[in-house]
Amino acid sequence: MILPIIGYGDPVLRKTGEVLSPEHPNLKETIANMYETMYNAYGVGLAAPQVGLALRLFVIDTTPFSDDEELEDSEQKALKGFKRTFINAKMIKEEGVEWSFNEGCLSIPDVREDVYRNPTITIEYCEEDFVMKTEVFDGLIARVIQHEYDHIEGILFTDKISSLKKRLIQKKLKNILEGKTFQDYRMKFFAKKGR
């Protein structure tokens, strides 16, 4: 089922996600709905707070990035078919010289800004089997994971840009908050009149 994506300004996007247990009701269904919602909006990642759930859960599929001809063959191969569910993720390390990439977010449509992040991460998480694993990721995969991980910590990519850039996008953010934006996927806005 395609869920509405929660727009910028909703308090759920600022909550730290709760840890999930294997007994969490309808977890498999929630995960399936999140993938369906992400694909419908042409996203590469989606976190539970973006569908109104303050949980430590996010899904990613970096396949759309694998068509980028500016990337090296090895990175294109790594991105193609990289689909993963992250439950109860905990960032262990972020390493290397920060690099910039133009990021966007389904909860903040039509806003894109350069964000600096570390190229290599070590993260602990479970997939749907709830077996804890620790893995190292780098490049664009690491960046997508960091972006979605921020969501379960109540952080948005706009928090990571300069105060000047924040001032420049203020009007756009206000419009999103009030639902004065158009995108081709369902959204729910916090301060929309008559909601």
Tab-separated table of C-alpha atoms in Angstrom:
chain	number	residue	atom	x	y	z
A	1	MET	CA	0.000	0.000	0.000
A	2	ILE	CA	1.341	3.420	-0.935
A	3	LEU	CA	1.493	5.656	2.126
A	4	PRO	CA	1.487	9.469	2.146
A	5	ILE	CA	4.932	10.951	2.745
A	6	ILE	CA	5.114	13.346	5.683
A	7	GLY	CA	6.161	16.867	4.681
A	8	TYR	CA	8.745	19.143	6.261
A	9	GLY	CA	7.636	20.721	9.561
A	10	ASP	CA	5.760	17.729	10.980
A	11	PRO	CA	7.028	16.967	14.537
A	12	VAL	CA	7.385	13.235	13.721
A	13	LEU	CA	10.384	14.125	11.521
A	14	ARG	CA	12.160	15.491	14.614
A	15	LYS	CA	11.607	12.460	16.854
A	16	THR	CA	14.291	9.892	17.615
A	17	GLY	CA	12.988	6.540	16.421
A	18	GLU	CA	12.002	3.867	18.915
A	19	VAL	CA	13.802	0.518	18.927
A	20	LEU	CA	11.781	-2.267	17.285
A	21	SER	CA	11.241	-5.782	18.599
A	22	PRO	CA	10.617	-8.849	16.388
A	23	GLU	CA	7.043	-8.855	17.789
A	24	HIS	CA	6.301	-5.362	16.469
A	25	PRO	CA	2.775	-5.528	14.978
A	26	ASN	CA	2.554	-5.680	11.161
A	27	LEU	CA	6.299	-5.098	10.728
A	28	LYS	CA	6.588	-7.071	7.462
A	29	GLU	CA	3.588	-5.192	6.053
A	30	THR	CA	5.038	-1.830	7.164
A	31	ILE	CA	8.351	-2.624	5.431
A	32	ALA	CA	6.574	-3.741	2.230
A	33	ASN	CA	4.490	-0.530	2.274
A	34	MET	CA	7.628	1.570	2.752
A	35	TYR	CA	9.325	0.003	-0.292
A	36	GLU	CA	6.172	0.492	-2.372
A	37	THR	CA	5.898	4.133	-1.212
A	38	MET	CA	9.589	4.787	-1.948
A	39	TYR	CA	9.404	3.309	-5.457
A	40	ASN	CA	6.195	5.221	-6.201
A	41	ALA	CA	8.001	8.487	-5.348
A	42	TYR	CA	11.179	7.498	-7.271
A	43	GLY	CA	13.229	7.619	-4.081
A	44	VAL	CA	16.369	5.651	-3.192
A	45	GLY	CA	15.671	5.625	0.545
A	46	LEU	CA	12.779	6.071	2.947
A	47	ALA	CA	12.746	6.171	6.752
A	48	ALA	CA	9.820	5.285	9.012
A	49	PRO	CA	9.389	8.888	10.311
A	50	GLN	CA	8.723	9.931	6.690
A	51	VAL	CA	5.555	7.818	6.760
A	52	GLY	CA	4.576	9.027	10.227
A	53	LEU	CA	6.183	6.283	12.342
A	54	ALA	CA	8.817	7.222	14.937
A	55	LEU	CA	10.682	3.914	14.600
A	56	ARG	CA	14.327	2.925	14.018
A	57	LEU	CA	13.585	1.598	10.546
A	58	PHE	CA	14.585	2.609	7.034
A	59	VAL	CA	14.767	1.005	3.599
A	60	ILE	CA	17.052	1.760	0.689
A	61	ASP	CA	17.477	0.683	-2.924
A	62	THR	CA	20.309	2.502	-4.696
A	63	THR	CA	19.655	0.939	-8.139
A	64	PRO	CA	18.523	4.264	-9.742
A	65	PHE	CA	22.006	5.716	-9.043
A	66	SER	CA	23.670	2.854	-10.967
A	67	ASP	CA	22.767	4.526	-14.298
A	68	ASP	CA	24.947	7.561	-13.530
A	69	GLU	CA	27.663	7.461	-16.202
A	70	GLU	CA	29.847	9.888	-14.209
A	71	LEU	CA	30.452	7.144	-11.640
A	72	GLU	CA	33.182	4.538	-11.975
A	73	ASP	CA	32.122	1.088	-13.190
A	74	SER	CA	32.855	-0.469	-9.792
A	75	GLU	CA	30.546	1.999	-8.011
A	76	GLN	CA	27.804	1.545	-10.645
A	77	LYS	CA	27.995	-2.231	-10.047
A	78	ALA	CA	27.852	-1.786	-6.247
A	79	LEU	CA	24.791	0.485	-6.523
A	80	LYS	CA	22.869	-1.780	-8.920
A	81	GLY	CA	20.525	-4.006	-6.958
A	82	PHE	CA	21.712	-2.792	-3.544
A	83	LYS	CA	18.464	-3.140	-1.625
A	84	ARG	CA	18.469	-3.337	2.146
A	85	THR	CA	16.197	-2.973	5.165
A	86	PHE	CA	17.801	-1.408	8.252
A	87	ILE	CA	16.185	-2.123	11.633
A	88	ASN	CA	17.523	-0.663	14.908
A	89	ALA	CA	20.558	0.777	13.115
A	90	LYS	CA	23.361	2.275	15.170
A	91	MET	CA	26.177	4.254	13.545
A	92	ILE	CA	29.512	3.013	14.886
A	93	LYS	CA	31.976	5.122	12.849
A	94	GLU	CA	32.001	7.751	10.098
A	95	GLU	CA	35.469	8.160	8.597
A	96	GLY	CA	37.465	9.823	5.846
A	97	VAL	CA	37.594	13.302	4.340
A	98	GLU	CA	34.068	14.723	4.008
A	99	TRP	CA	32.822	15.103	0.436
A	100	SER	CA	29.969	17.077	-1.021
A	101	PHE	CA	26.962	15.742	-2.925
A	102	ASN	CA	23.719	17.397	-3.961
A	103	GLU	CA	21.012	15.793	-1.789
A	104	GLY	CA	17.248	15.950	-1.807
A	105	CYS	CA	14.537	14.399	0.342
A	106	LEU	CA	11.029	13.103	-0.383
A	107	SER	CA	9.762	14.997	2.693
A	108	ILE	CA	11.268	18.251	1.371
A	109	PRO	CA	10.289	18.301	-2.329
A	110	ASP	CA	11.995	20.698	-4.772
A	111	VAL	CA	14.807	21.517	-2.340
A	112	ARG	CA	18.292	20.238	-3.200
A	113	GLU	CA	21.512	21.325	-1.510
A	114	ASP	CA	25.126	20.206	-1.312
A	115	VAL	CA	25.743	18.267	1.897
A	116	TYR	CA	29.128	17.171	3.244
A	117	ARG	CA	29.401	13.646	4.637
A	118	ASN	CA	32.151	11.154	5.432
A	119	PRO	CA	32.827	8.640	2.638
A	120	THR	CA	33.052	5.509	4.823
A	121	ILE	CA	30.758	4.294	7.586
A	122	THR	CA	30.569	1.350	9.955
A	123	ILE	CA	27.000	0.579	10.984
A	124	GLU	CA	25.333	-2.042	13.153
A	125	TYR	CA	21.804	-3.106	12.196
A	126	CYS	CA	19.366	-5.966	11.731
A	127	GLU	CA	17.467	-6.973	8.635
A	128	GLU	CA	14.024	-8.541	8.952
A	129	ASP	CA	15.506	-11.657	10.607
A	130	PHE	CA	16.615	-9.492	13.604
A	131	VAL	CA	20.140	-10.944	13.487
A	132	MET	CA	22.520	-8.082	14.407
A	133	LYS	CA	25.311	-7.464	11.919
A	134	THR	CA	28.066	-4.887	11.562
A	135	GLU	CA	29.060	-3.722	8.080
A	136	VAL	CA	31.255	-1.128	6.413
A	137	PHE	CA	29.903	0.864	3.454
A	138	ASP	CA	31.393	3.615	1.344
A	139	GLY	CA	30.629	5.991	-1.521
A	140	LEU	CA	27.035	6.719	-2.495
A	141	ILE	CA	25.701	3.703	-0.596
A	142	ALA	CA	27.214	5.115	2.616
A	143	ARG	CA	25.709	8.531	1.823
A	144	VAL	CA	22.183	7.163	1.309
A	145	ILE	CA	22.485	5.205	4.558
A	146	GLN	CA	23.720	8.322	6.422
A	147	HIS	CA	20.817	10.397	5.040
A	148	GLU	CA	18.226	7.815	6.125
A	149	TYR	CA	19.993	7.185	9.446
A	150	ASP	CA	19.711	10.906	10.176
A	151	HIS	CA	15.928	10.573	9.773
A	152	ILE	CA	15.687	8.003	12.589
A	153	GLU	CA	17.715	10.428	14.738
A	154	GLY	CA	15.326	13.323	13.988
A	155	ILE	CA	17.817	15.095	11.683
A	156	LEU	CA	17.074	16.466	8.191
A	157	PHE	CA	19.615	17.198	5.467
A	158	THR	CA	18.681	20.889	5.672
A	159	ASP	CA	20.172	20.880	9.196
A	160	LYS	CA	23.576	20.248	7.618
A	161	ILE	CA	23.705	23.285	5.306
A	162	SER	CA	25.021	26.783	6.004
A	163	SER	CA	22.834	29.401	7.689
A	164	LEU	CA	22.979	31.478	4.478
A	165	LYS	CA	21.606	28.584	2.419
A	166	LYS	CA	18.949	27.970	5.094
A	167	ARG	CA	17.812	31.587	4.746
A	168	LEU	CA	17.685	31.240	0.948
A	169	ILE	CA	15.356	28.214	1.117
A	170	GLN	CA	13.175	29.576	3.965
A	171	LYS	CA	10.261	30.460	1.628
A	172	LYS	CA	10.320	27.004	-0.011
A	173	LEU	CA	10.287	25.324	3.407
A	174	LYS	CA	7.358	27.478	4.550
A	175	ASN	CA	5.446	26.518	1.374
A	176	ILE	CA	6.076	22.819	2.040
A	177	LEU	CA	4.919	23.220	5.656
A	178	GLU	CA	1.661	24.761	4.393
A	179	GLY	CA	1.220	22.260	1.557
A	180	LYS	CA	1.795	24.857	-1.168
A	181	THR	CA	3.904	22.534	-3.267
A	182	PHE	CA	3.222	20.072	-6.039
A	183	GLN	CA	4.816	16.681	-6.514
A	184	ASP	CA	3.629	13.519	-8.215
A	185	TYR	CA	3.324	11.440	-5.031
A	186	ARG	CA	0.975	11.639	-2.037
A	187	MET	CA	2.031	13.846	0.832
A	188	LYS	CA	0.648	14.961	4.174
A	189	PHE	CA	1.424	18.491	5.357
A	190	PHE	CA	1.549	19.639	8.962
A	191	ALA	CA	0.201	23.183	8.610
A	192	LYS	CA	-2.014	22.782	5.546
A	193	LYS	CA	-5.323	24.635	5.954
A	194	GLY	CA	-8.322	22.324	6.160
A	195	ARG	CA	-6.264	19.172	6.675
